[in-house]
Amino acid sequence: MNIILLGSPGAGKGTQATALEEATGMKHIASGDMFRTAVKEGTPLGKLAQSYLDNGELVPDDVVIGMVLERVTQPDCANGVIFDGFPRTPEQARALQEALQNHDDCISAVLLLHVPKEALIQRVIGRWTCRNCQAVYNTYYLAPHEAGICDECGGDLYQRSDDNLETINHRLEVYTAQTMPLVAHYQQQGILHEIDGQGDVNEVTARMVQAMTLANPC
Ligand code: AMP
């Protein structure tokens, strides 16, 4: 089974994908995380991607498609993949579908997380992540006990360079223009499931697990 998580920046895709990975044994693949790692390591891919990330623009389709499709051929993806942040354009969706079909595989379900805009902005501009264990905090409603330090492991907390008010507004526009068309695309295929992304994290996970019981077998 392969699942796509759709939703605007700050909708909770990363948090939910991590929870679903634990609940299902499927592999969580986050294109944004792959780019951030490449930027941190200073690889050629990271150098190419950095300005797109900093400006809230999408990295060109051919680069993203090549990176993600190469990643899913690795053995840890054999039990199915939870795609987080990919596909984000119709071209990426086409490429993914074609690659899966070539392996007699498919997308079983697309889970669309809904969160109102005011909440999205608060989630994004207040977000701090642990460099060591990736735990996520929020200065508005889930602050760490000591500012800048992870409660779980004592690691340093950092803010993503694109999690600021100016960039989030642009990322939301990019989402509306380039990624929203995928909603109709997957709706037509009958595999779209809309999920209320607000409320307790565990409750949202439970809604997603419930939607997955309706997923199409490949
Ligand atoms: P995310 O962590 O999913 O919010 O992604 C952070 C940034 O990485 C985006 O604003 C883009 O610059 C880049 N990115 C991640 N996934 C994609 C994708 N599927 N297509 C193009 N750019 C992407």
mmCIF file with all atom_site columns, C-alpha atoms in Angstrom, residues 31 58-62 64-65 68-69 85-98 182 186:
data_model
loop_
_atom_site.group_PDB
_atom_site.id
_atom_site.type_symbol
_atom_site.label_atom_id
_atom_site.label_alt_id
_atom_site.label_comp_id
_atom_site.label_asym_id
_atom_site.label_entity_id
_atom_site.label_seq_id
_atom_site.pdbx_PDB_ins_code
_atom_site.Cartn_x
_atom_site.Cartn_y
_atom_site.Cartn_z
_atom_site.occupancy
_atom_site.B_iso_or_equiv
_atom_site.pdbx_formal_charge
_atom_site.auth_seq_id
_atom_site.auth_comp_id
_atom_site.auth_asym_id
_atom_site.auth_atom_id
_atom_site.pdbx_PDB_model_num
ATOM 1  C CA . SER A 1 31  ? 10.879 15.381 0.062   1.00 0.00 ? 31  SER A CA 1
ATOM 2  C CA . LEU A 1 58  ? 9.166  24.668 -5.498  1.00 0.00 ? 58  LEU A CA 1
ATOM 3  C CA . VAL A 1 59  ? 12.351 22.909 -6.578  1.00 0.00 ? 59  VAL A CA 1
ATOM 4  C CA . PRO A 1 60  ? 12.061 22.082 -10.329 1.00 0.00 ? 60  PRO A CA 1
ATOM 5  C CA . ASP A 1 61  ? 10.026 18.977 -11.126 1.00 0.00 ? 61  ASP A CA 1
ATOM 6  C CA . ASP A 1 62  ? 12.815 16.988 -12.810 1.00 0.00 ? 62  ASP A CA 1
ATOM 7  C CA . VAL A 1 64  ? 12.369 16.333 -7.233  1.00 0.00 ? 64  VAL A CA 1
ATOM 8  C CA . ILE A 1 65  ? 11.058 13.476 -9.354  1.00 0.00 ? 65  ILE A CA 1
ATOM 9  C CA . VAL A 1 68  ? 12.103 10.707 -4.844  1.00 0.00 ? 68  VAL A CA 1
ATOM 10 C CA . LEU A 1 69  ? 11.778 7.953  -7.457  1.00 0.00 ? 69  LEU A CA 1
ATOM 11 C CA . GLY A 1 85  ? 5.262  16.702 0.470   1.00 0.00 ? 85  GLY A CA 1
ATOM 12 C CA . PHE A 1 86  ? 5.375  14.768 -2.817  1.00 0.00 ? 86  PHE A CA 1
ATOM 13 C CA . PRO A 1 87  ? 3.803  14.990 -5.335  1.00 0.00 ? 87  PRO A CA 1
ATOM 14 C CA . ARG A 1 88  ? 3.235  18.751 -5.302  1.00 0.00 ? 88  ARG A CA 1
ATOM 15 C CA . THR A 1 89  ? 2.512  19.418 -8.999  1.00 0.00 ? 89  THR A CA 1
ATOM 16 C CA . PRO A 1 90  ? 0.493  17.596 -11.685 1.00 0.00 ? 90  PRO A CA 1
ATOM 17 C CA . GLU A 1 91  ? 3.775  16.661 -13.423 1.00 0.00 ? 91  GLU A CA 1
ATOM 18 C CA . GLN A 1 92  ? 5.098  15.034 -10.227 1.00 0.00 ? 92  GLN A CA 1
ATOM 19 C CA . ALA A 1 93  ? 1.791  13.189 -9.801  1.00 0.00 ? 93  ALA A CA 1
ATOM 20 C CA . ARG A 1 94  ? 2.016  11.825 -13.357 1.00 0.00 ? 94  ARG A CA 1
ATOM 21 C CA . ALA A 1 95  ? 5.616  10.694 -12.866 1.00 0.00 ? 95  ALA A CA 1
ATOM 22 C CA . LEU A 1 96  ? 4.799  8.922  -9.601  1.00 0.00 ? 96  LEU A CA 1
ATOM 23 C CA . GLN A 1 97  ? 1.779  7.151  -11.058 1.00 0.00 ? 97  GLN A CA 1
ATOM 24 C CA . GLU A 1 98  ? 3.761  5.975  -14.075 1.00 0.00 ? 98  GLU A CA 1
ATOM 25 C CA . LEU A 1 182 ? -4.035 17.515 -7.349  1.00 0.00 ? 182 LEU A CA 1
ATOM 26 C CA . TYR A 1 186 ? -7.226 12.333 -7.007  1.00 0.00 ? 186 TYR A CA 1
#
